[in-house]
mmCIF file of C-alpha atoms in Angstrom:
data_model
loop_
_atom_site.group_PDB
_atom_site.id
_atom_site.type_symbol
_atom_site.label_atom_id
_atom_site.label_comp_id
_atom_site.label_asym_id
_atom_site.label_seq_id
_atom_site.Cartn_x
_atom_site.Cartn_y
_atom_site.Cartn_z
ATOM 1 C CA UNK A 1 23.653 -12.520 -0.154
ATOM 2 C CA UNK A 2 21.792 -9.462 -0.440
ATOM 3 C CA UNK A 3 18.711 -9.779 1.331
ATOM 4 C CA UNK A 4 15.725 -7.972 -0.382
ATOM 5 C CA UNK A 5 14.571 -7.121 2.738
ATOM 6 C CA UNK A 6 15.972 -7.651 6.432
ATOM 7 C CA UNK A 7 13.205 -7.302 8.680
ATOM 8 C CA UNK A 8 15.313 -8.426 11.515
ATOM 9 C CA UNK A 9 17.753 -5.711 11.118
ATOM 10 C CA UNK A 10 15.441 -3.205 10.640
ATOM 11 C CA UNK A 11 13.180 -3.875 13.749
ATOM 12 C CA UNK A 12 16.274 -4.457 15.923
ATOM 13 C CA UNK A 13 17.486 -0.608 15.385
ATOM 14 C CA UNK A 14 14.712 -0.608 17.653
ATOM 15 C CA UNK A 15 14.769 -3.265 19.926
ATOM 16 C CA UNK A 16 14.755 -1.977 23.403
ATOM 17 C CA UNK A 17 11.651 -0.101 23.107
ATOM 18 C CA UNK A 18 9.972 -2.369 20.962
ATOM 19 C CA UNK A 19 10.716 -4.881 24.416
ATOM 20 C CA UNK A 20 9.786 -2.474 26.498
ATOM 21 C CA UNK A 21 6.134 -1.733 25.142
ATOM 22 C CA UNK A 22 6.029 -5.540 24.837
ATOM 23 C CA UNK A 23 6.805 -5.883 28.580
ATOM 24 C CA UNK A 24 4.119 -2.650 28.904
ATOM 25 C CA UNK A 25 1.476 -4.627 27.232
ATOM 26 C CA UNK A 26 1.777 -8.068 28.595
ATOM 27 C CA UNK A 27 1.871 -6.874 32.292
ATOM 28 C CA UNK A 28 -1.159 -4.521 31.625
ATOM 29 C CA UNK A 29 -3.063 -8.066 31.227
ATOM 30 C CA UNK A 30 -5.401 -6.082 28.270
ATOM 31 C CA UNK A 31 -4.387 -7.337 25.227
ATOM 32 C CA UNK A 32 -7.892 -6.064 22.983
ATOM 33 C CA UNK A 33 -9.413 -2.237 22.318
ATOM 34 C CA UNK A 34 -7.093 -0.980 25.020
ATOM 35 C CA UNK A 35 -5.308 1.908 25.394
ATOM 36 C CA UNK A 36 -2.177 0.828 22.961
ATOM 37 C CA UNK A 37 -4.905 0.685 20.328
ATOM 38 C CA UNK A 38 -6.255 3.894 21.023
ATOM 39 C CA UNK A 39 -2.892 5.815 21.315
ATOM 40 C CA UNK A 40 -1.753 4.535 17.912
ATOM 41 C CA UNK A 41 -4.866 5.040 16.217
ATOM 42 C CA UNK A 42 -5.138 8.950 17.790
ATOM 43 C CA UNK A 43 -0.854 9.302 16.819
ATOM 44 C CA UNK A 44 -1.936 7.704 13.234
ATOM 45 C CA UNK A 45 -4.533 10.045 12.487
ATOM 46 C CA UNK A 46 -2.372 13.156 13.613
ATOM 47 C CA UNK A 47 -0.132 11.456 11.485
ATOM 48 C CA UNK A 48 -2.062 11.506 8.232
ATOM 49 C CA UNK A 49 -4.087 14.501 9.112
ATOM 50 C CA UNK A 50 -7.519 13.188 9.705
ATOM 51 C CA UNK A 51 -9.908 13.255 12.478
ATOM 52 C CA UNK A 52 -10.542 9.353 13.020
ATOM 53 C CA UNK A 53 -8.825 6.068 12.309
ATOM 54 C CA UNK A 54 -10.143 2.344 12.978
ATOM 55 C CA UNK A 55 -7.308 -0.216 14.103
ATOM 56 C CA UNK A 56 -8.257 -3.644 12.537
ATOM 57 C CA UNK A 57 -6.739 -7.087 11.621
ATOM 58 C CA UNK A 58 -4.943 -6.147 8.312
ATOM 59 C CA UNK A 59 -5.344 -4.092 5.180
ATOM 60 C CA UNK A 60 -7.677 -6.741 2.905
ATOM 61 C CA UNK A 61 -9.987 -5.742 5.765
ATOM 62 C CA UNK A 62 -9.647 -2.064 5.855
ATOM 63 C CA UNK A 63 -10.504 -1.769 2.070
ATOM 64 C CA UNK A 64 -13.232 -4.150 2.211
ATOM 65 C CA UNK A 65 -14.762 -2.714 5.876
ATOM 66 C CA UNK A 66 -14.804 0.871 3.625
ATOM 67 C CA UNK A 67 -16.867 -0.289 1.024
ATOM 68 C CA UNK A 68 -19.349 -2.758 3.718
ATOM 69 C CA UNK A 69 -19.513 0.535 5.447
ATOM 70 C CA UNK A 70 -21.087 2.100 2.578
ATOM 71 C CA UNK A 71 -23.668 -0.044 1.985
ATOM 72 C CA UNK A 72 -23.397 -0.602 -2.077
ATOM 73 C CA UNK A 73 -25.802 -2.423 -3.928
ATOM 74 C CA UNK A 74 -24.770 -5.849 -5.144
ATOM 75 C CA UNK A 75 -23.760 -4.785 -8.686
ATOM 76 C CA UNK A 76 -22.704 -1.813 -8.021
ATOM 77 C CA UNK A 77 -19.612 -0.798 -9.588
ATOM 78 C CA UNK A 78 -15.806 0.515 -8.273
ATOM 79 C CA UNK A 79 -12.989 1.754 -10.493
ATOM 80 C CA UNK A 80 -9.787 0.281 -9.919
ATOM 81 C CA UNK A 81 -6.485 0.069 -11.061
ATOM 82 C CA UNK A 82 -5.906 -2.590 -13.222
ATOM 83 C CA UNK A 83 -2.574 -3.231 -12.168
ATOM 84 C CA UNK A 84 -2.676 -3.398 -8.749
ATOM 85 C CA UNK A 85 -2.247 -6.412 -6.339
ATOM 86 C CA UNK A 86 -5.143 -8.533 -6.254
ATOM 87 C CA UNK A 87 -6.400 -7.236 -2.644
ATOM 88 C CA UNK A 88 -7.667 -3.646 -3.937
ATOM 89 C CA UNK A 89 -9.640 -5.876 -6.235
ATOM 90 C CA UNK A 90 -10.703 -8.341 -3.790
ATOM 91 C CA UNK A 91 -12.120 -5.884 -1.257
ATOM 92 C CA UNK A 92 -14.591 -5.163 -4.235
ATOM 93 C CA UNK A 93 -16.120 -8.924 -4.937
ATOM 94 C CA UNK A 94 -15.925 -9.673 -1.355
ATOM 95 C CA UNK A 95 -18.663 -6.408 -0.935
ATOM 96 C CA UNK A 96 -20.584 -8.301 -4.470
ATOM 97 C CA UNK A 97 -19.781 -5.188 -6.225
ATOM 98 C CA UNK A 98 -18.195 -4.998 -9.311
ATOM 99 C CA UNK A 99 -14.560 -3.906 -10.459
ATOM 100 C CA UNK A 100 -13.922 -2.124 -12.959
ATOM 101 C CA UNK A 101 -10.745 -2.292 -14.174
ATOM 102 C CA UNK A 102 -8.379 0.784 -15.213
ATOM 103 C CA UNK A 103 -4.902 0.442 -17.333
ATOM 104 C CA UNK A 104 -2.024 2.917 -15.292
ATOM 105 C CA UNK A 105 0.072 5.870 -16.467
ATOM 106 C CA UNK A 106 3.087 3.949 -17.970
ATOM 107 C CA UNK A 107 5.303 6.583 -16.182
ATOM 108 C CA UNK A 108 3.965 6.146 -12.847
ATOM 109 C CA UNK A 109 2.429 2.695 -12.504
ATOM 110 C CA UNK A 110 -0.729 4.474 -10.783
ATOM 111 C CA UNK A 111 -3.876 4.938 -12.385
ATOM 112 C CA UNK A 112 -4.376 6.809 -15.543
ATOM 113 C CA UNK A 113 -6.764 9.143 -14.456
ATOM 114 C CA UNK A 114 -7.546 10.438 -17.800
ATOM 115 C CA UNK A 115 -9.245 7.090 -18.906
ATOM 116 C CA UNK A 116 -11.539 7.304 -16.323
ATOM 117 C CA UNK A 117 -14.495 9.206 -17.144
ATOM 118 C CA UNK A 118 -15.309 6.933 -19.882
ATOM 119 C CA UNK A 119 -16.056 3.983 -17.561
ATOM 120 C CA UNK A 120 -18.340 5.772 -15.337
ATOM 121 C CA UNK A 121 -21.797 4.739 -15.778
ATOM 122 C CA UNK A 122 -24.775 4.761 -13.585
ATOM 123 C CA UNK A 123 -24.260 1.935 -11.145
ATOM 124 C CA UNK A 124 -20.689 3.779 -10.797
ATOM 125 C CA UNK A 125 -20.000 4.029 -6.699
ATOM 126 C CA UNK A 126 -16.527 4.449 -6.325
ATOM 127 C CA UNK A 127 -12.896 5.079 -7.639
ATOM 128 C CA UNK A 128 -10.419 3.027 -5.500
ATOM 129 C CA UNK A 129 -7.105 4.777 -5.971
ATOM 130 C CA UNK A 130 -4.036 2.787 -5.045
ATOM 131 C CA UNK A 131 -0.897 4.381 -4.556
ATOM 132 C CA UNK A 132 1.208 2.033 -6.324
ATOM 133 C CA UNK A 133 4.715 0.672 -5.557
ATOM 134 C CA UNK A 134 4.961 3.851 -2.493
ATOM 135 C CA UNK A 135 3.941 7.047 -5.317
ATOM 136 C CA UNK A 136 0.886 9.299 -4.530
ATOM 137 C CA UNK A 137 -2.004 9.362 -6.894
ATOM 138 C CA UNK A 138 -2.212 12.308 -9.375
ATOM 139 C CA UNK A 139 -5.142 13.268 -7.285
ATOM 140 C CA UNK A 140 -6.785 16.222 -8.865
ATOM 141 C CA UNK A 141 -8.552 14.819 -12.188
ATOM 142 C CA UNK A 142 -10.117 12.121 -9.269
ATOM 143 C CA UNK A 143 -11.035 14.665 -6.900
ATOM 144 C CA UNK A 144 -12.575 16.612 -10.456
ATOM 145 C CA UNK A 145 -14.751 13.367 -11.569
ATOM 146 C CA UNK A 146 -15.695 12.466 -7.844
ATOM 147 C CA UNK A 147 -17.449 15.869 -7.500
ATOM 148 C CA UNK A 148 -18.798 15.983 -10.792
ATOM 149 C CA UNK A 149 -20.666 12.566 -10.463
ATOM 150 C CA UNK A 150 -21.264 12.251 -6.926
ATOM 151 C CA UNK A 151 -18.714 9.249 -6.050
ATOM 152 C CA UNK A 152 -16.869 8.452 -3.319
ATOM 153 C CA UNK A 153 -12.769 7.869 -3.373
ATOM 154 C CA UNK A 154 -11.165 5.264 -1.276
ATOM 155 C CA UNK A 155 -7.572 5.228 -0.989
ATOM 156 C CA UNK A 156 -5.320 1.834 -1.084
ATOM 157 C CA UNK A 157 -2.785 3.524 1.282
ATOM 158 C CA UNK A 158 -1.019 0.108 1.867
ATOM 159 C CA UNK A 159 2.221 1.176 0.084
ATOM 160 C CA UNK A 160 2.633 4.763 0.827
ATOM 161 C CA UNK A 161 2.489 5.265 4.483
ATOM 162 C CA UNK A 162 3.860 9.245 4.567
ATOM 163 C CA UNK A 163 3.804 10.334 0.974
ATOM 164 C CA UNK A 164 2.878 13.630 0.751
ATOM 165 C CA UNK A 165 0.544 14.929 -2.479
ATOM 166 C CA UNK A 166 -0.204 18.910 -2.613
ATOM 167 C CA UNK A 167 1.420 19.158 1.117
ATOM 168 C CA UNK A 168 -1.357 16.294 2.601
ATOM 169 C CA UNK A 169 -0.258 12.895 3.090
ATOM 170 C CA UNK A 170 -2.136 9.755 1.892
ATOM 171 C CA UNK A 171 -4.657 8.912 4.054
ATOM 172 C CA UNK A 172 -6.387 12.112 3.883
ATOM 173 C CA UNK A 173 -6.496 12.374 0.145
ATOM 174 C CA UNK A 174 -9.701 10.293 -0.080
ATOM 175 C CA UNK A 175 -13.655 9.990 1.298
ATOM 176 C CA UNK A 176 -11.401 6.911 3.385
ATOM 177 C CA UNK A 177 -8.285 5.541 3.582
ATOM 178 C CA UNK A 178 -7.097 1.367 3.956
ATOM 179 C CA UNK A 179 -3.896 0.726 5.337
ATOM 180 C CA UNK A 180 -1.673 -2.283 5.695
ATOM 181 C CA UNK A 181 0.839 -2.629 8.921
ATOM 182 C CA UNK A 182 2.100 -6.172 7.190
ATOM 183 C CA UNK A 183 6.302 -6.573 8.474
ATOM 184 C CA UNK A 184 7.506 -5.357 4.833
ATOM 185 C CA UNK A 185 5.521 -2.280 4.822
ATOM 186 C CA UNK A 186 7.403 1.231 5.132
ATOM 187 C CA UNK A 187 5.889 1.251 8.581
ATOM 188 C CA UNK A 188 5.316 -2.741 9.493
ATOM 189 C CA UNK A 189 4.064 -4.577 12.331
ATOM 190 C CA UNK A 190 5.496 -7.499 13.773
ATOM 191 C CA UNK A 191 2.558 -9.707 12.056
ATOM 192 C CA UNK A 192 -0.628 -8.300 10.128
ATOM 193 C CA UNK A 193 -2.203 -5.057 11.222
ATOM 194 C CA UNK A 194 -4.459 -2.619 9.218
ATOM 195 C CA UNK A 195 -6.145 0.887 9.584
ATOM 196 C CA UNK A 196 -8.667 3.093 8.112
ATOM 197 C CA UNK A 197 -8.157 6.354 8.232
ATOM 198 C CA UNK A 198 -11.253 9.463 7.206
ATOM 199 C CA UNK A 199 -12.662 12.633 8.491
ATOM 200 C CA UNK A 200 -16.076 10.927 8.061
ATOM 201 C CA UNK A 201 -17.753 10.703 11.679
ATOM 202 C CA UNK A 202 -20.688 8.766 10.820
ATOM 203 C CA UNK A 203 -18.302 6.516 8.526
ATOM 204 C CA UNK A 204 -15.742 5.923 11.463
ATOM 205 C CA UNK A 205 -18.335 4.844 13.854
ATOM 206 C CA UNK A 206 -20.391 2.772 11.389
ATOM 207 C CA UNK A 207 -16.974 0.549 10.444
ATOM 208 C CA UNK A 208 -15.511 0.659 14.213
ATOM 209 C CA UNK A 209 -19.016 -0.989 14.727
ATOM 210 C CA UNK A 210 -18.582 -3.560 11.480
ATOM 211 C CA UNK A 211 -15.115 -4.620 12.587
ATOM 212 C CA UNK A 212 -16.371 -5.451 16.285
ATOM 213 C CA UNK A 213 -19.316 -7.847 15.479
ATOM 214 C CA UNK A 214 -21.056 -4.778 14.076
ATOM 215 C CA UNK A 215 -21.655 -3.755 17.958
ATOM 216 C CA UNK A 216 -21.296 -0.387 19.204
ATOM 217 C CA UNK A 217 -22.524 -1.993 22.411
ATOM 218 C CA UNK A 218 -21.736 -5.045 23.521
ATOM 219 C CA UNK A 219 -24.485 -8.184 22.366
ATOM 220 C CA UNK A 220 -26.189 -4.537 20.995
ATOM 221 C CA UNK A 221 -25.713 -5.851 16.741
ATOM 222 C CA UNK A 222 -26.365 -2.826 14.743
ATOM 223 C CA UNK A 223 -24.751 -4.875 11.585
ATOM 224 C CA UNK A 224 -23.816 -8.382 9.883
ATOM 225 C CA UNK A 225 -20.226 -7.807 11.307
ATOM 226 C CA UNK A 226 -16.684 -9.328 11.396
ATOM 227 C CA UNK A 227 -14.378 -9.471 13.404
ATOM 228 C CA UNK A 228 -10.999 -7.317 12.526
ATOM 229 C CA UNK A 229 -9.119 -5.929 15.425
ATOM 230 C CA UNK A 230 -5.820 -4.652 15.947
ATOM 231 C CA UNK A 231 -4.533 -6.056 18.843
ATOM 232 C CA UNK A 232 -2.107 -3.850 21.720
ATOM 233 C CA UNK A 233 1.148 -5.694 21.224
ATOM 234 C CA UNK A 234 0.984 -4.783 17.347
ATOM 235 C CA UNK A 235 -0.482 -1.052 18.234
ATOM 236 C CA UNK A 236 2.452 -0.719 20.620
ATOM 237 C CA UNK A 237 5.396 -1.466 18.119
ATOM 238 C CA UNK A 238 3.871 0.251 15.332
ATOM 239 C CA UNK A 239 3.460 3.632 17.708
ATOM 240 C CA UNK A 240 7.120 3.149 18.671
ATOM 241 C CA UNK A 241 8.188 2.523 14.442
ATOM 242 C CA UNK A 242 5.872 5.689 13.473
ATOM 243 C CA UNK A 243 8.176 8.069 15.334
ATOM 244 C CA UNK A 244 10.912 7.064 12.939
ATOM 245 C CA UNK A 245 8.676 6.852 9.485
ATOM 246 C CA UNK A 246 9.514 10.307 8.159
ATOM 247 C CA UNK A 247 13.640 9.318 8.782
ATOM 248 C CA UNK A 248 13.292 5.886 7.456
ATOM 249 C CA UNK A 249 10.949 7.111 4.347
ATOM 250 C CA UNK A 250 14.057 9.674 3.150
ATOM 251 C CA UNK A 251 16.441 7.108 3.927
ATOM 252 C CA UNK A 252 14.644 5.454 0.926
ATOM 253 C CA UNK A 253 14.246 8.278 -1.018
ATOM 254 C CA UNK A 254 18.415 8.787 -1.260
ATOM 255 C CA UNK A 255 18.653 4.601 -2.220
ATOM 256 C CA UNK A 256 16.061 5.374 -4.504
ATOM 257 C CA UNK A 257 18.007 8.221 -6.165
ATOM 258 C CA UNK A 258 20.911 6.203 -6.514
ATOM 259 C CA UNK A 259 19.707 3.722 -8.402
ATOM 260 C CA UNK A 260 18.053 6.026 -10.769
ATOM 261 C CA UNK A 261 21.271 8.243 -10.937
ATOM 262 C CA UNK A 262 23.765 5.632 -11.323
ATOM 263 C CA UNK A 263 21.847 2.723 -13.361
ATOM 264 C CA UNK A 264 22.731 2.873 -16.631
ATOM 265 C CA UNK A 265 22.304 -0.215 -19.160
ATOM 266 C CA UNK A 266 19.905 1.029 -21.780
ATOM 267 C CA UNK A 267 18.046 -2.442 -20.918
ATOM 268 C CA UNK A 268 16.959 -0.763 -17.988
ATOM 269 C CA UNK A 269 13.490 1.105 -17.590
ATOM 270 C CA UNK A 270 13.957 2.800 -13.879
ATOM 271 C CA UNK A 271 11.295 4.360 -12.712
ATOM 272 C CA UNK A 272 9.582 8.148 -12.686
ATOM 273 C CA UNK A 273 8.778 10.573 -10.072
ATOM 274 C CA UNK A 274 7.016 13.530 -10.417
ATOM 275 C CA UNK A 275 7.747 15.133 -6.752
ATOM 276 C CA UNK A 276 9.947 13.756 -4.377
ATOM 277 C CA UNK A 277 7.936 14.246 -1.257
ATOM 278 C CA UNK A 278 5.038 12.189 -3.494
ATOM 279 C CA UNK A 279 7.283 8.776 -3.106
ATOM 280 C CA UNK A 280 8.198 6.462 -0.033
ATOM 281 C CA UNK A 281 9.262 4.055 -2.719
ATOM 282 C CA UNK A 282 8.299 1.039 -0.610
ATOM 283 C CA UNK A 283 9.255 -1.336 -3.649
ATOM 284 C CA UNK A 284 12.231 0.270 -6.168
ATOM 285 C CA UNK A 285 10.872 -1.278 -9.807
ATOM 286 C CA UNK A 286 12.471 -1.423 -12.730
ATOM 287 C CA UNK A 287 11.543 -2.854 -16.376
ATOM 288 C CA UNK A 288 13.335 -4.880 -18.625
ATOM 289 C CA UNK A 289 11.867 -7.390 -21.058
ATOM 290 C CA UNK A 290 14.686 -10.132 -20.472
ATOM 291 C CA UNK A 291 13.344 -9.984 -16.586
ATOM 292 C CA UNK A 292 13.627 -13.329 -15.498
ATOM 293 C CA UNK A 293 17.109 -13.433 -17.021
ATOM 294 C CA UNK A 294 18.264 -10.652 -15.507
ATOM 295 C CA UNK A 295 16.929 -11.866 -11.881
ATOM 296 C CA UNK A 296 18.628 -15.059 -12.641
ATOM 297 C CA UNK A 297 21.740 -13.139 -13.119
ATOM 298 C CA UNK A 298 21.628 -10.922 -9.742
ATOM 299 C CA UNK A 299 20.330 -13.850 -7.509
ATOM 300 C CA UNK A 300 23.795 -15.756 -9.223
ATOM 301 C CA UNK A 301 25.449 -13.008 -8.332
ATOM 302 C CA UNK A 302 24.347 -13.071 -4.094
ATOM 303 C CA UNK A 303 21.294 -10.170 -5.009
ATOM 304 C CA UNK A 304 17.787 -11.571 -4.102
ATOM 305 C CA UNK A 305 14.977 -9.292 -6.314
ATOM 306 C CA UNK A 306 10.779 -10.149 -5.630
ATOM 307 C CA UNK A 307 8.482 -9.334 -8.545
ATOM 308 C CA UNK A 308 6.087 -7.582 -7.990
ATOM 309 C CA UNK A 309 3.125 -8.661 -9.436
ATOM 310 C CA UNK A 310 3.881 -11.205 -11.998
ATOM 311 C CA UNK A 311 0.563 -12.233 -12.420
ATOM 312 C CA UNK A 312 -2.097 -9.346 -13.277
ATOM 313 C CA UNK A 313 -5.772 -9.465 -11.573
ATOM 314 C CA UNK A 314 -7.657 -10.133 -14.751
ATOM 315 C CA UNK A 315 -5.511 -13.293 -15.559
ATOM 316 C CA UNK A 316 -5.772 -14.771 -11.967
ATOM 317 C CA UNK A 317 -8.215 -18.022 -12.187
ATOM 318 C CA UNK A 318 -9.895 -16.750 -9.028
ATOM 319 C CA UNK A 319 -11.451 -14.141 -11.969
ATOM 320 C CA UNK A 320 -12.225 -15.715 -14.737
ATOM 321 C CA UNK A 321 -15.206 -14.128 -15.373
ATOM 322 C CA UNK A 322 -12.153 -11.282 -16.153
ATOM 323 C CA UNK A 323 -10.295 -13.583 -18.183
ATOM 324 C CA UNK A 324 -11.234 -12.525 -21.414
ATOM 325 C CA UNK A 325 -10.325 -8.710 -20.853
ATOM 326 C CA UNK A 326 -6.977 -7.247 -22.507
ATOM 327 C CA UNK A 327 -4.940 -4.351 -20.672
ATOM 328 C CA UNK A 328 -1.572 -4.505 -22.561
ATOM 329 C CA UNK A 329 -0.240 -1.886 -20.519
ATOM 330 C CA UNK A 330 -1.023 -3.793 -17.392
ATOM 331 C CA UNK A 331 0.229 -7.191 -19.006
ATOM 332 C CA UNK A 332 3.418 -5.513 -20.024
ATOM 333 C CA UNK A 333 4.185 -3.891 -16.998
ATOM 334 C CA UNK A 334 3.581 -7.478 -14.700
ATOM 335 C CA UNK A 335 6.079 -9.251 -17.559
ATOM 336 C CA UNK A 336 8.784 -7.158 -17.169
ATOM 337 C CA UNK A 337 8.998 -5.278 -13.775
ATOM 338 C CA UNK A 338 11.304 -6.601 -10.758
ATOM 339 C CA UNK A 339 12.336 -4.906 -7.508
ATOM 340 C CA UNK A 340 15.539 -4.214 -6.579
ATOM 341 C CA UNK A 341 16.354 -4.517 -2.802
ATOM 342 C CA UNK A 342 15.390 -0.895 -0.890
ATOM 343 C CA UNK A 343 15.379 -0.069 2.828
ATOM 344 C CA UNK A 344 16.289 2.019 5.488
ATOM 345 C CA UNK A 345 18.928 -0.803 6.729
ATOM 346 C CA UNK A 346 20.833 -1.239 3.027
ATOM 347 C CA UNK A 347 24.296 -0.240 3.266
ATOM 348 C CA UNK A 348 25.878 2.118 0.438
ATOM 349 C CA UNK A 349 28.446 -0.850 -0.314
ATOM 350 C CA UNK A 350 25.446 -3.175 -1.201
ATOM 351 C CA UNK A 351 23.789 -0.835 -3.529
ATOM 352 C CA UNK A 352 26.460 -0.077 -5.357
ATOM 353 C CA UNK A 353 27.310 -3.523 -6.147
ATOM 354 C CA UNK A 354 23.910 -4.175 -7.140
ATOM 355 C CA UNK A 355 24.131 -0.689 -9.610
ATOM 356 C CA UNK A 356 27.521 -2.317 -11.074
ATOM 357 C CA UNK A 357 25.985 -5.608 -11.320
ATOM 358 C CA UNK A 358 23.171 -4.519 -13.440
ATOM 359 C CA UNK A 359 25.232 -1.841 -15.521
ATOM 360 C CA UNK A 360 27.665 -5.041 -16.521
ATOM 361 C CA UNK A 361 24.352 -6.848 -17.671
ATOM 362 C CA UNK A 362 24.240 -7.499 -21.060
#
């Protein structure tokens, strides 16, 4: 079988410094807002280009510690893809603000920005970009309509660790940045793990506050808080992984151009890139409309796919107050897309027998 993604084989390229900073950690007997943390986040921020980044618990609580960190109005209202996974959308009810839901570029999966404007409207806040499927944001029409009315733009990095838009990487494209260190991400943890990333002082200190009880001091509560922390042992693997992130993202890039070379049924959609450095394809996605036939067929064949989302916000029953609303892009997009298996750990043997498998599908 295929796997669709080891995670065993690609931590263990690893292994004996993942151990040692293990060993590091346990015997330093600080296992909280310790000096693993505050390496990472310093390396993570060089990283992405920006002055400050927050370690905390996962990336559901980056997003949502963003917009808390704000201080929105309940009712205020956040653009967001419409076709994202439900978290981008969740970080915006959890805050009682409002979503408001965009259809994406056919071609790129991301946001259309040029649909946009029209939704803007006085209780307008925020657009949430999310860099879909491991593609950059077309950033410029966003960075146009943030100026022009006064909104801030917050950046669902969890996909896209290292892609690179007009030579600066996600994470520094944005007012703030949320990222997700879950194991399957381009650069994973060895459980959950999130960061925010900004050049914002006054922001950074305000949600390192919010994510630690909303102290600055200790039993000193500035805020309503939470509690979201990245622990050391995670902050210590994913400082060793990020040294490798660049290498493992072009490994992906060359499976990625593979598939899109060599796949050739005319049942196939693959997908669309606009610049190469803009894509760490974290998920390869294709479209067909016979999907679940054709994911029959590979996982017959010993190739295990994931589909990715097939379920669209607005038709989850945790929104039905969304229910009602139609985005047939959207709707087609979660019907017929599946992901092929991508990493840095595939071997050339198994992609081409995935290519032939799905050229021989009829």
């Amino acid at each position: 079988m295929i796997k669709f993604l080891d995670l065993y084989k690609i931590n263990q390229r690893y292994r004996n410094e993942i151990d040692l900073a293990i060993k590091r950690t346990l015997d330093s007997g600080w296992y909280l807002s310790g000096k693993e943390n505050e390496n990472f986040c310093k390396n993570f921020a060089d990283y992405c280009g920006v002055r400050y980044c927050v370690g905390v618990a996962n990336g559901l609580d980056a997003l949502s510690l963003i917009i808390k960190a704000y201080g929105f109005d309940k009712g205020d209202e956040v653009i967001v893809p419409a076709n994202t996974y439900i978290a981008s959308i969740l970080t915006i009810s959890q805050n009682e603000c409002v979503p408001i839901l965009i259809e994406p570029d056919i071609n790129t999966y991301n946001i259309n920005s040029d649909l946009i404007e029209e939704k803007i409207t006085s209780k307008t806040k925020a657009i949430l970009v999310v860099h879909l499927y491991g593609q950059a944001v077309d950033m410029d029409k966003v960075w146009y309509l943030a100026k022009k009315y006064n909104l801030k733009v917050i950046e669902d990095s969890a996909q896209s660790h290292g892609a690179i838009y007009r030579g600066k990487r996600v994470g520094s494209l944005g007012d703030a940045s949320g990222f997700s260190f879950y194991p399957g991400k381009n650069l994973g943890a060895l459980g959950d793990g999130g960061a925010i990333t900004t050049n914002d002082k006054a922001l950074y200190e305000k949600v390192k506050a919010i994510a630690n009880y909303g102290q600055q001091i200790k039993y000193h509560n500035m805020y309503k808080g939470i509690n979201s922390r990245l622990d050391e042992i995670q902050a210590a693997v994913l400082n060793i992984k990020l040294k490798f992130l660049d290498k493992d993202d072009e490994k992906r890039r060359q499976v990625a151009k593979f598939y899109i070379d060599n796949i050739k049924n005319p049942n196939i959609v693959v997908p669309r890139v606009n610049k190469e450095e803009a894509h760490v394809w974290h998920v390869f996605v294709i479209r067909t409309k016979r999907r679940d036939k054709l994911r029959k067929y590979l996982e017959n064949n010993g190739v295990q796919t994931v589909i990715h989302y097939p379920i669209p916000p607005h038709k989850q029953v945790a929104y039905k107050e969304l229910n009602n609303l139609s985005f047939p892009l959207t709707e087609k997009i979660h019907n017929e897309v599946l992901s092929l298996p991508i990493s840095p750990v595939i071997e050339v043997n198994e992609i081409e027998k995935i290519v032939d498998l799905i050229n021989a599908w009829k």
